[in-house]
Tab-separated table of C-alpha atoms in Angstrom:
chain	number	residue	atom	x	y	z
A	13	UNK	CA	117.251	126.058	77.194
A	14	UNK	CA	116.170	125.743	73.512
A	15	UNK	CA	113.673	128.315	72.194
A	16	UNK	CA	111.571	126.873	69.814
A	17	UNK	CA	110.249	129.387	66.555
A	18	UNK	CA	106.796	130.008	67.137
A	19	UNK	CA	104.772	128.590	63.996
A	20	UNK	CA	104.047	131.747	62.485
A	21	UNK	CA	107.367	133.022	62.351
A	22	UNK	CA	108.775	129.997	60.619
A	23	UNK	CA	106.386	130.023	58.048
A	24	UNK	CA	106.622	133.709	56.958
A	25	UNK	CA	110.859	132.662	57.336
A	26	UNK	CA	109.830	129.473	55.180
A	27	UNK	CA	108.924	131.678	52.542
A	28	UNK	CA	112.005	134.095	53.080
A	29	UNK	CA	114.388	131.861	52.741
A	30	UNK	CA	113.008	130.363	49.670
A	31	UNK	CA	113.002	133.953	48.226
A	32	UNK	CA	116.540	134.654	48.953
A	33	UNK	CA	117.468	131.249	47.700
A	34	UNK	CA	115.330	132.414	44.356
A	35	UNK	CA	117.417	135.298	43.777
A	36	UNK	CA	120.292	134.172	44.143
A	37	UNK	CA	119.425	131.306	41.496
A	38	UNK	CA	117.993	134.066	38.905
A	39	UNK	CA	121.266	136.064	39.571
A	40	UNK	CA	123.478	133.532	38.052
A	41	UNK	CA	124.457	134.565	34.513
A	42	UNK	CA	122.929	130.911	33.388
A	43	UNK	CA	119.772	131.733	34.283
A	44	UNK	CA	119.835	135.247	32.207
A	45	UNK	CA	119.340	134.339	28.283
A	46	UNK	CA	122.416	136.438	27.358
A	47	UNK	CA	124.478	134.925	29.828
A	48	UNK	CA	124.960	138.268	31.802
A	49	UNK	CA	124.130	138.520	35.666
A	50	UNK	CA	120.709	140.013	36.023
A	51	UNK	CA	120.632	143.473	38.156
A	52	UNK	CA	119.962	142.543	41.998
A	53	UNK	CA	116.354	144.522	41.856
A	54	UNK	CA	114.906	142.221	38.466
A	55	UNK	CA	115.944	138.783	40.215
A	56	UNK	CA	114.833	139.468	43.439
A	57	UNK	CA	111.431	141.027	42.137
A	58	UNK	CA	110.999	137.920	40.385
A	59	UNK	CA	111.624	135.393	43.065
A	60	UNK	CA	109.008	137.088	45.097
A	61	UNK	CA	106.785	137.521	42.777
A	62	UNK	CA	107.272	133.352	42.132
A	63	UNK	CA	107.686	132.466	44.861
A	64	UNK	CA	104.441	134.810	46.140
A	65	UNK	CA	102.282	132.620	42.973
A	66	UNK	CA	101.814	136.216	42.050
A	67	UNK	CA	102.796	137.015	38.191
A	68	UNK	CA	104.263	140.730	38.436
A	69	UNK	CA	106.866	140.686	36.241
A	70	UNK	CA	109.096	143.658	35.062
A	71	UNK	CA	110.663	141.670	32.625
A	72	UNK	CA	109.297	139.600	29.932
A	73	UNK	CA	109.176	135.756	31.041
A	74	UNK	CA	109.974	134.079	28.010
A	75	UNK	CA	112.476	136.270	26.218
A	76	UNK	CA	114.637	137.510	29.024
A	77	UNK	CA	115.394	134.289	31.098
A	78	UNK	CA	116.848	131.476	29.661
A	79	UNK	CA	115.592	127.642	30.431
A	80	UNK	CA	117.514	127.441	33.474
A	81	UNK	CA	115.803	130.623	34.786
A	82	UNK	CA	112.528	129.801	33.276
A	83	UNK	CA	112.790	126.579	35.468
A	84	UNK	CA	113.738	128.223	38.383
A	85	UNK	CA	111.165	130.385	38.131
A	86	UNK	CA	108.546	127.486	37.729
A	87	UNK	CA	110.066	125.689	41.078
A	88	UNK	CA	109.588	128.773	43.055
A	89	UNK	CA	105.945	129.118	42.588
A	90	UNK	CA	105.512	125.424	42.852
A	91	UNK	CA	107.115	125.311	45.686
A	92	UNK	CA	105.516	128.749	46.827
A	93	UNK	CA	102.243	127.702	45.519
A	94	UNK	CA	102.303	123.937	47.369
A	95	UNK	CA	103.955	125.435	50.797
A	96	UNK	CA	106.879	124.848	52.426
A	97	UNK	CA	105.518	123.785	55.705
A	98	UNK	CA	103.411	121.167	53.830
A	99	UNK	CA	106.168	120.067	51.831
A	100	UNK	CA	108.227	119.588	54.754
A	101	UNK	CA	105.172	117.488	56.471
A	102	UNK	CA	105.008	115.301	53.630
A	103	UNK	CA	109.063	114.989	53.911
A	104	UNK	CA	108.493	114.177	56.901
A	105	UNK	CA	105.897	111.214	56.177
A	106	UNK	CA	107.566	109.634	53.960
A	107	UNK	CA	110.475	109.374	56.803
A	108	UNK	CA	108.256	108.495	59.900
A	109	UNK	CA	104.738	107.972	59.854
A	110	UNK	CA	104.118	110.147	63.000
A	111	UNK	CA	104.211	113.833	63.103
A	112	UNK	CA	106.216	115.675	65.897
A	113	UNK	CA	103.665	117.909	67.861
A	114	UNK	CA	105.471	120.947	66.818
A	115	UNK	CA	105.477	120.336	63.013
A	116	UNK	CA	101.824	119.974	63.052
A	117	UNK	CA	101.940	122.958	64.630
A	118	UNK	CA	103.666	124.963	62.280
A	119	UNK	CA	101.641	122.870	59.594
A	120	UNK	CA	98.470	123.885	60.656
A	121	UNK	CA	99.188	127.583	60.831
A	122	UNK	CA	100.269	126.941	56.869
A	123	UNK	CA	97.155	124.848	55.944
A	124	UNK	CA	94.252	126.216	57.840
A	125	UNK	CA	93.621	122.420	58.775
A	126	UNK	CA	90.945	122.559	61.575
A	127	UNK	CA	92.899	120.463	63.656
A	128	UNK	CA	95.917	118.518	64.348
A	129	UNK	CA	94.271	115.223	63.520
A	130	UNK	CA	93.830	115.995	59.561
A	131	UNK	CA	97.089	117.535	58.766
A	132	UNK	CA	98.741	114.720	57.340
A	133	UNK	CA	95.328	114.041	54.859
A	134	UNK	CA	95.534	117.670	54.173
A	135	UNK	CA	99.030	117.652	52.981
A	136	UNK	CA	98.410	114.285	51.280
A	137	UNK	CA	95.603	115.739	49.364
A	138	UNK	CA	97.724	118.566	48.463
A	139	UNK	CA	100.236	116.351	46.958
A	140	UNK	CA	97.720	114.094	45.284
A	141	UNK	CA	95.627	117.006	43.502
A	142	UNK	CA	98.660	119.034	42.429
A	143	UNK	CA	100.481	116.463	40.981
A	144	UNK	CA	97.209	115.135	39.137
A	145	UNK	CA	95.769	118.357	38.300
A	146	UNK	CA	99.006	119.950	36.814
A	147	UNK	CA	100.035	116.756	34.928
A	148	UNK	CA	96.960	116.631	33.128
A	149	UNK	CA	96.169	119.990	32.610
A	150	UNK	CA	99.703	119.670	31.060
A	151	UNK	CA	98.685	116.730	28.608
A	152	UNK	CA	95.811	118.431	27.663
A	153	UNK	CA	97.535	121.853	26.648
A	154	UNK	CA	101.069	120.011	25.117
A	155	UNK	CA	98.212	118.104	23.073
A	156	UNK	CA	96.706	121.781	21.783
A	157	UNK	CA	100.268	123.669	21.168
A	158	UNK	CA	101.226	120.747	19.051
A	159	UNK	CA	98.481	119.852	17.341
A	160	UNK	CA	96.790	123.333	16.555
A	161	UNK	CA	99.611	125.348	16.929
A	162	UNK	CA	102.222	123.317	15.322
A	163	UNK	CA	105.154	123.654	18.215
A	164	UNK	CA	107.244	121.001	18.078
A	165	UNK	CA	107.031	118.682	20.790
A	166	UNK	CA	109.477	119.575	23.153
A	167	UNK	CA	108.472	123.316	23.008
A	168	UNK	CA	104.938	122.254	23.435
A	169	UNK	CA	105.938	119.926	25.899
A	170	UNK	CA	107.324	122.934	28.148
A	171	UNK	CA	104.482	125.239	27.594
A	172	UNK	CA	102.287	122.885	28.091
A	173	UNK	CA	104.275	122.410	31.799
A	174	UNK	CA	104.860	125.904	32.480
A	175	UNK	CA	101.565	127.282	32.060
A	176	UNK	CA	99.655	123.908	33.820
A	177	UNK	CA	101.859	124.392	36.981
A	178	UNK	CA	101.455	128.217	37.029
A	179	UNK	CA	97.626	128.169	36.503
A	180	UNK	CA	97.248	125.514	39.456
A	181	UNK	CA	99.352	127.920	41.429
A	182	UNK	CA	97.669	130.395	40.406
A	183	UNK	CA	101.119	132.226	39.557
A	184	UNK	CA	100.552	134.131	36.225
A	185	UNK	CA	103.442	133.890	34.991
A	186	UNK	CA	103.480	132.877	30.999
A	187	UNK	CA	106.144	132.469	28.854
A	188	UNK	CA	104.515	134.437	26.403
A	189	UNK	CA	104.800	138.251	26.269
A	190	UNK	CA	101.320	138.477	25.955
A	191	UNK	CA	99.925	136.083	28.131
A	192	UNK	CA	97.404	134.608	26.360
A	193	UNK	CA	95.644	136.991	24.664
A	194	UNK	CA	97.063	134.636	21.054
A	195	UNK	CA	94.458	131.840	23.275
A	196	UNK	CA	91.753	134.362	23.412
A	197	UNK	CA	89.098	132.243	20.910
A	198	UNK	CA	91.235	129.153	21.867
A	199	UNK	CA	88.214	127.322	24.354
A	200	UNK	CA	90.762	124.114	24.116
A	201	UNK	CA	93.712	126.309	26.332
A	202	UNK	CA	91.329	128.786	28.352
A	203	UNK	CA	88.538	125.981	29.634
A	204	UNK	CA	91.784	123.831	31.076
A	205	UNK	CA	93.378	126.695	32.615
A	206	UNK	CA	90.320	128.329	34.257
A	207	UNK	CA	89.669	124.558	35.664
A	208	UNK	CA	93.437	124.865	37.006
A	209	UNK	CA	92.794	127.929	38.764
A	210	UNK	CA	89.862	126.881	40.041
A	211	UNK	CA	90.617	123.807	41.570
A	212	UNK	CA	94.125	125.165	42.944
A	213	UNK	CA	92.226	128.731	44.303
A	214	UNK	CA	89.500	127.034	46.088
A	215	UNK	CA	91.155	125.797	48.906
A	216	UNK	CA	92.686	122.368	50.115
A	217	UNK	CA	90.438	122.422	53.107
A	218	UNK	CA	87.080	122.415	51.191
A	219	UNK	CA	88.812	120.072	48.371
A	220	UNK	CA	89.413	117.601	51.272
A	221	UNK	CA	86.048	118.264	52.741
A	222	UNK	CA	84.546	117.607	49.026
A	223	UNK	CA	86.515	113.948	49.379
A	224	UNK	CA	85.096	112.635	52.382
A	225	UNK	CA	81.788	114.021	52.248
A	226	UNK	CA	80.995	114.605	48.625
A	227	UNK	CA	77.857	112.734	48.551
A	228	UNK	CA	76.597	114.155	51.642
A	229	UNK	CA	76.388	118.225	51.215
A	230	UNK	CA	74.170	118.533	54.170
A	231	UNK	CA	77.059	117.535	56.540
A	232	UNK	CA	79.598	119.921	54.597
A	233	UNK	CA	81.624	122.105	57.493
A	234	UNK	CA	80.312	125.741	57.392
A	235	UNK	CA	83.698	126.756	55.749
A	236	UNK	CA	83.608	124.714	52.571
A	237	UNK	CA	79.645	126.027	52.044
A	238	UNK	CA	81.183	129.624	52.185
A	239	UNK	CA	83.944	129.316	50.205
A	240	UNK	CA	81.471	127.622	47.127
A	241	UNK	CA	78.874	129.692	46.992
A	242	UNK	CA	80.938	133.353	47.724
A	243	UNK	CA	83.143	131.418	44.870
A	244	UNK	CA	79.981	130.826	42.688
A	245	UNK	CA	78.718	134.147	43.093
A	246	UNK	CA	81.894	136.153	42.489
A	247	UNK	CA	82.380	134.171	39.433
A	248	UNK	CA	79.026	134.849	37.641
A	249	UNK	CA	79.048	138.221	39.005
A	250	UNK	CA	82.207	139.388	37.697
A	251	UNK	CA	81.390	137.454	34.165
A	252	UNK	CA	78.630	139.042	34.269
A	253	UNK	CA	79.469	142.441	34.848
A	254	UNK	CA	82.478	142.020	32.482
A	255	UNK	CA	80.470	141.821	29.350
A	256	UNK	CA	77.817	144.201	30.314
A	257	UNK	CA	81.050	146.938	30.516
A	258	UNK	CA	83.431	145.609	28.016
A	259	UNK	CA	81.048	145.102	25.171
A	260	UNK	CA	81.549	147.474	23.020
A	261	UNK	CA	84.811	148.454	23.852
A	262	UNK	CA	86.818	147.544	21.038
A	263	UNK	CA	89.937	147.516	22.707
A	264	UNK	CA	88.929	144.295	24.378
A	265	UNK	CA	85.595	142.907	23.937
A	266	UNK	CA	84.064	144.839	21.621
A	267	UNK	CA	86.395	143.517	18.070
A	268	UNK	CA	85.698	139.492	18.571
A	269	UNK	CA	83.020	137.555	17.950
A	270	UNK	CA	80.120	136.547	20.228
A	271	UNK	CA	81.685	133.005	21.288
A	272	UNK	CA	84.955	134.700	22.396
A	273	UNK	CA	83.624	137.012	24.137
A	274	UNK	CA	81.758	134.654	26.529
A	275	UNK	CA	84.870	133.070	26.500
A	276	UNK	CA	87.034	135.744	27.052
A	277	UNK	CA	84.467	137.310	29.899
A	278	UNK	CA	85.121	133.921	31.744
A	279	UNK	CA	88.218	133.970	31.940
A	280	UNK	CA	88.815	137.348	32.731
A	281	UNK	CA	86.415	136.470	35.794
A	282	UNK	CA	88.013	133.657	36.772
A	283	UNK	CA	91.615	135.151	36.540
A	284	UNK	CA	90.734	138.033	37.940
A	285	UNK	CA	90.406	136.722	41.335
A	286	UNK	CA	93.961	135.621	41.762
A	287	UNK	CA	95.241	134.205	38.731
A	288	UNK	CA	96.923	136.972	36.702
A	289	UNK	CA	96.680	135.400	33.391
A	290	UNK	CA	95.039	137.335	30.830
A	291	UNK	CA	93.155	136.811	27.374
A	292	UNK	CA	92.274	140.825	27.027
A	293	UNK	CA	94.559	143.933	27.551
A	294	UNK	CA	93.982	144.862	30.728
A	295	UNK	CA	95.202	148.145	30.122
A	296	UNK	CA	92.483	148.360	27.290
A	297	UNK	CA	89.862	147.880	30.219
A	298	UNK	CA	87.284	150.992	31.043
A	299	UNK	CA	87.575	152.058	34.105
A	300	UNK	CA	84.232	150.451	35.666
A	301	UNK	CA	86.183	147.476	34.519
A	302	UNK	CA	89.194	148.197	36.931
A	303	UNK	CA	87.106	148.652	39.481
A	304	UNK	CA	85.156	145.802	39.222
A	305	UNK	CA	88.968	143.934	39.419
A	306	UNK	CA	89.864	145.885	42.364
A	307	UNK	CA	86.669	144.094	44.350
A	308	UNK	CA	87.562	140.934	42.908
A	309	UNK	CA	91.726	141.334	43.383
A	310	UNK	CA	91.226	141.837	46.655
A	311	UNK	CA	88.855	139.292	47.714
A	312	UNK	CA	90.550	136.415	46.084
A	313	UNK	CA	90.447	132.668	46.573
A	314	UNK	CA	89.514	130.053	48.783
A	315	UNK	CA	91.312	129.514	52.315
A	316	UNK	CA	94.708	127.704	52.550
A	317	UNK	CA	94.854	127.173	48.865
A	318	UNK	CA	96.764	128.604	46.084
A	319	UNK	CA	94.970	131.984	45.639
A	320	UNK	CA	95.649	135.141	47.482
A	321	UNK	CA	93.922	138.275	48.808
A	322	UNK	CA	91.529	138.212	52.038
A	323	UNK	CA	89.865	135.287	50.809
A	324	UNK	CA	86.356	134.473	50.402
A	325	UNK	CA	85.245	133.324	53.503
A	326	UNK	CA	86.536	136.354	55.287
A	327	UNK	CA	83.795	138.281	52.806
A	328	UNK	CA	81.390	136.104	53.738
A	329	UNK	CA	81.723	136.253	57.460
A	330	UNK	CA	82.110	139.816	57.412
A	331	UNK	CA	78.833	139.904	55.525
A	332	UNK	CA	76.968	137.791	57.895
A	333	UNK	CA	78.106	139.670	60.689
A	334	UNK	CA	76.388	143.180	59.094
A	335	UNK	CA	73.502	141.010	58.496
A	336	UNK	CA	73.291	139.938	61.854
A	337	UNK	CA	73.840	143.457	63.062
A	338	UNK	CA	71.310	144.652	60.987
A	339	UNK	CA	68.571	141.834	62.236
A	340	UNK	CA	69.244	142.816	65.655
A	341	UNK	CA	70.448	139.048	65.948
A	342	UNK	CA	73.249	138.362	69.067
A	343	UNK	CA	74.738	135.414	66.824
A	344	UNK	CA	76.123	135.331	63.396
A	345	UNK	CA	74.378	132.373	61.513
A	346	UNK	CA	74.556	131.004	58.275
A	347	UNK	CA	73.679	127.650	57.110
A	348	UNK	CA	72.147	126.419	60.231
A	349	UNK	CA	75.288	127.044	61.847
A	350	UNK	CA	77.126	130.053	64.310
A	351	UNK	CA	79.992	131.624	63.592
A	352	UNK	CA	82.439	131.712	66.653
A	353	UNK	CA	83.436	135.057	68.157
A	354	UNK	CA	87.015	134.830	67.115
A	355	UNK	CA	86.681	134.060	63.484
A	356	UNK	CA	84.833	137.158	63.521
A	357	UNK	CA	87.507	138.796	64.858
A	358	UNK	CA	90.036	137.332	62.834
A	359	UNK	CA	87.951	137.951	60.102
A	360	UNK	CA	87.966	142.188	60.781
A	361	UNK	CA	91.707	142.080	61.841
A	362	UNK	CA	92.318	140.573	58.011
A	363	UNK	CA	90.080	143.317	56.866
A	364	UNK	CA	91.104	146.038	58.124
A	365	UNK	CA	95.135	145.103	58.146
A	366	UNK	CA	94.897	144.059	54.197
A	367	UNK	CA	92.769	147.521	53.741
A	368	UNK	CA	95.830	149.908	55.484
A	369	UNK	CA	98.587	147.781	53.411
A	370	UNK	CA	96.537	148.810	50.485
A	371	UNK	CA	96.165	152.343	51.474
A	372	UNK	CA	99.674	152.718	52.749
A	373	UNK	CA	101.419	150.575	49.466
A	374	UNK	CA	99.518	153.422	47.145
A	375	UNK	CA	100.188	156.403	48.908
A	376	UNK	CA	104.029	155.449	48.947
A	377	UNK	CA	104.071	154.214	45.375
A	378	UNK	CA	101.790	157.818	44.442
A	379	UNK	CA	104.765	160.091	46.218
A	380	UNK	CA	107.479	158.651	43.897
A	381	UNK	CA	105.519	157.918	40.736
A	382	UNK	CA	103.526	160.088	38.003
A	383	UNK	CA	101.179	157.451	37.606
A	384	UNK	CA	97.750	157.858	37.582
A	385	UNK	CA	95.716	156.992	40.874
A	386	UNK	CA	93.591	154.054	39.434
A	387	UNK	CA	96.911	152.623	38.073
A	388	UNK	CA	98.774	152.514	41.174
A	389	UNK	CA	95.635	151.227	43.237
A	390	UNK	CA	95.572	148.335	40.479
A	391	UNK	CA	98.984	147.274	41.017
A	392	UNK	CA	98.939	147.647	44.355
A	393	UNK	CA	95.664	145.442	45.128
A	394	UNK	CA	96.940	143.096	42.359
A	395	UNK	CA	100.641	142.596	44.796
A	396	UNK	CA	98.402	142.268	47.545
A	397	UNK	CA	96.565	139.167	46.469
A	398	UNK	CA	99.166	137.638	44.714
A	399	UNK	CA	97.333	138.308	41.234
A	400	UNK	CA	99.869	139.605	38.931
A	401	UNK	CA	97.343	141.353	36.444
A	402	UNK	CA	98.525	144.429	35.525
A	403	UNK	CA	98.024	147.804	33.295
A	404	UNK	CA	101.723	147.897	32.203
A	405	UNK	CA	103.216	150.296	34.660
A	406	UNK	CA	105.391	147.726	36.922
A	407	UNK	CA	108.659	147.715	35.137
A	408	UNK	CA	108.133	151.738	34.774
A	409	UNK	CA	108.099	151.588	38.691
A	410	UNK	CA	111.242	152.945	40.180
A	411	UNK	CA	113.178	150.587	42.133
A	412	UNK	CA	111.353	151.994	45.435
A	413	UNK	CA	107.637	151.521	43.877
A	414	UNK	CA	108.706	147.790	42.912
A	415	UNK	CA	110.067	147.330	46.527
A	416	UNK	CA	106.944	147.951	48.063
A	417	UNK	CA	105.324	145.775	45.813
A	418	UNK	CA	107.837	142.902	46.711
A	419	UNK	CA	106.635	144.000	50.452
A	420	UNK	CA	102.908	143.511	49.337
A	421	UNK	CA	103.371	140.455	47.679
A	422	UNK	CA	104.796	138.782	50.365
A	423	UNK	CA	102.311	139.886	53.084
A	424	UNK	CA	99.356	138.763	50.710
A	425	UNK	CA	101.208	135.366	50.549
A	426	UNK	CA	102.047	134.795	53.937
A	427	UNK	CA	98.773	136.100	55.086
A	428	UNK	CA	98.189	139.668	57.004
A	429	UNK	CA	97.313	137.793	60.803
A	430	UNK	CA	100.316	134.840	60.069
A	431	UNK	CA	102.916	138.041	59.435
A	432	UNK	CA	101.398	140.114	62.049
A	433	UNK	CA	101.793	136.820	64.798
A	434	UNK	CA	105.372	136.826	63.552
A	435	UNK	CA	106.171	140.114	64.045
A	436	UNK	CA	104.842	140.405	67.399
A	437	UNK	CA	106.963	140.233	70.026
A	438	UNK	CA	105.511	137.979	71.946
A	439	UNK	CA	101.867	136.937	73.489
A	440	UNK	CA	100.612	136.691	76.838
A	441	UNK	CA	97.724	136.446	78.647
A	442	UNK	CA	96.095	138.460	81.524
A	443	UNK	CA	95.137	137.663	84.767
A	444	UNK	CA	92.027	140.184	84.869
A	445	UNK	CA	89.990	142.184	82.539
A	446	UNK	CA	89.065	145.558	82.403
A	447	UNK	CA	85.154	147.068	83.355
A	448	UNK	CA	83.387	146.423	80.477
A	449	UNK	CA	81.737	149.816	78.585
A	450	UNK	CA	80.008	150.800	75.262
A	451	UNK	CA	81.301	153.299	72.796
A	452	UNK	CA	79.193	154.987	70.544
A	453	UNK	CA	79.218	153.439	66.957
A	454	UNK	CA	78.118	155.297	64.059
């Protein structure tokens, strides 16, 4: 008798195989821009981190792989970025117009749709928005490198590409060694790639919900309201907070003029959430600063989109639940609408399984490093959701330290309750439940 793969295992083996198939790729002497094999630990820390949309690197992009590896690396976190169970979906589309029960399945653990009747819109609004977004976000930016910057226009051309595709991803990777800190009073690069990550971090679920029923907010589902205004507030917050620390620190803020550093503040609060690009030196950053990323790292994006970390509607939930508590209230409202029991619970078991990867990533990284504490923590949250900002200690990590953030990076892209379903050895339910009691809380 066949045994079919249960949906979250093939997704989280989706993604492994496309990682192994990465490495191997960035392992071939082509791809290396002296012709030389790369070492086994740089190629497969790469594909991960591409193939994750995260933007660790412990090599520099642009100098150290050639074109071949460059494109390589800009598949993967397409392809990482855009799925590989909704890639296969829309494979299978264009081959049958009717989706086998067990694809949507496996399509719907990958997407977050809210049910099996909107998968295929879902994955042809993925398709439609990436393709638009990135090819005009790429226009716009070959336009700027050419015209301001006076690259020729096949270089501009292919940094216009590169960086369009890896700030819809939200991948940041850059072919520049400093990522774009030479953009930082550029308004004509930043504005187009903070519209990138937005629009790719916020979630396919609430972009498709925005289609249908963009004239109608009232009838908006309960996620998509989350996701907007935790994504509204997070954004002004962290701009917000930015400036007020970074100011007069003139190892970031403090040295540019007014305009740039609104600019600059922006972006660093728009990045910050999952992009990895960055326009200041993070390691410049005061240390209120760092933590301000750490809450912002780890919150991330918008559902089944491009962006990583426990994701903004978990926050909120969580948040309405206290409230809730707090009130005295049996129900968790918000928006004239309850929240079910098990997102609730889903939305803890993300919590608190994201929390003790975080926790257990630093103390493992702390016992074989030198690093400072508030170092490793950034790194660590930064694997975690798939960021890729960094303070400049990842290609100082020993080979163990950037193993576990390989590990880290993959959970945060797979998603903590998708890898824990595939990891468990199977499900079942029972025939009776236990007496019912009360523990003591707080």
């Amino acid at each position: 008798m066949k045994t079919l793969l249960h949906p979250a295992r093939a997704v989280a083996l989706a993604f492994l195989v496309t990682i192994l198939a990465g490495t191997l790729l960035l392992k071939l002497p082509l791809a290396h821009a002296e012709g030389s094999a790369a070492p086994w630990i740089t190629a497969f820390f790469t594909a991960v981190s591409a193939v994750c949309v995260t933007g660790l690197v412990v090599v520099d992009t642009g100098s150290y792989w050639s074109w071949f590896g460059q494109g390589v690396i800009l598949v993967l976190f397409q392809v990482g970025g855009f799925g590989m169970m909704t890639g296969a979906t829309l494979l299978g589309l264009m081959v049958n117009r009717s989706l086998r029960l067990r694809t949507r399945l496996i399509t719907q653990v990958e997407t977050h749709s809210l049910g099996l009747g909107d998968i295929s819109s879902v994955a042809r609004l993925v398709f439609v928005v990436t393709i638009a977004s990135e090819l005009l976000i790429a226009a716009l930016l070959t336009l700027r490198f050419h015209l301001a910057y006076a690259l020729d226009w096949h270089e501009a051309a292919w940094s216009g590409l590169f960086h369009a595709v890896s700030a819809f991803n939200n991948a940041g990777f850059s072919i520049h060694a400093d990522s774009l800190v030479r953009y930082a009073s550029d308004a004509f690069v930043l504005l187009p790639v903070m519209t990138a990550i937005v629009v790719g971090g916020i979630g396919f679920p609430v972009l498709h919900d925005l289609r249908t029923r963009l004239r109608d907010p009232r009838h908006w589902s309960l996620h998509t309201k989350l996701t907007l205004c935790g994504t509204g507030i997070l954004l002004a917050g962290g701009f917000v907070i930015v400036l007020a620390f970074e100011w007069d620190n003139p190892k970031t803020l403090g040295a540019m003029p007014v305009a740039t550093r609104l600019l600059s503040a922006a972006f660093a609060s728009v990045s910050a959430r999952t992009a990895g690009f960055n326009s200041i030196d993070i390691g410049a950053l005061t240390h209120e600063s760092w933590a301000l990323h750490y809450f912002l790292m780890f919150v991330g994006g918008g559902s089944a989109g491009t962006a990583g970390g426990v994701k903004v509607g978990t926050v909120a939930i969580l948040l309405m639940l206290v409230v809730a508590e707090i009130r005295g209230h049996n129900d968790t409202e918000g928006f004239g609408r309850r929240v079910s029991s098990s997102a609730q619970r889903q939305a803890i078991t993300v919590l608190v399984l994201g929390s003790g990867m975080v926790v257990l990533g630093t103390l493992f990284i702390l016992r074989g490093t030198d690093f400072p504490t508030d170092q490793v923590i950034f790194e660590v949250i930064s694997a975690f959701g798939t960021v890729g900002l960094s303070t400049g200690i990842t290609a100082d990590l020993p080979a163990s330290g950037q193993l576990v953030l390989t590990a880290l990076m993959y959970a945060g892209r797979v998603g903590t309750i998708t890898l824990a379903a595939s990891l468990a050895l199977g499900e079942r339910r029972m025939p009776y439940r236990y007496p019912e009691e009360h523990p003591i809380v707080g």
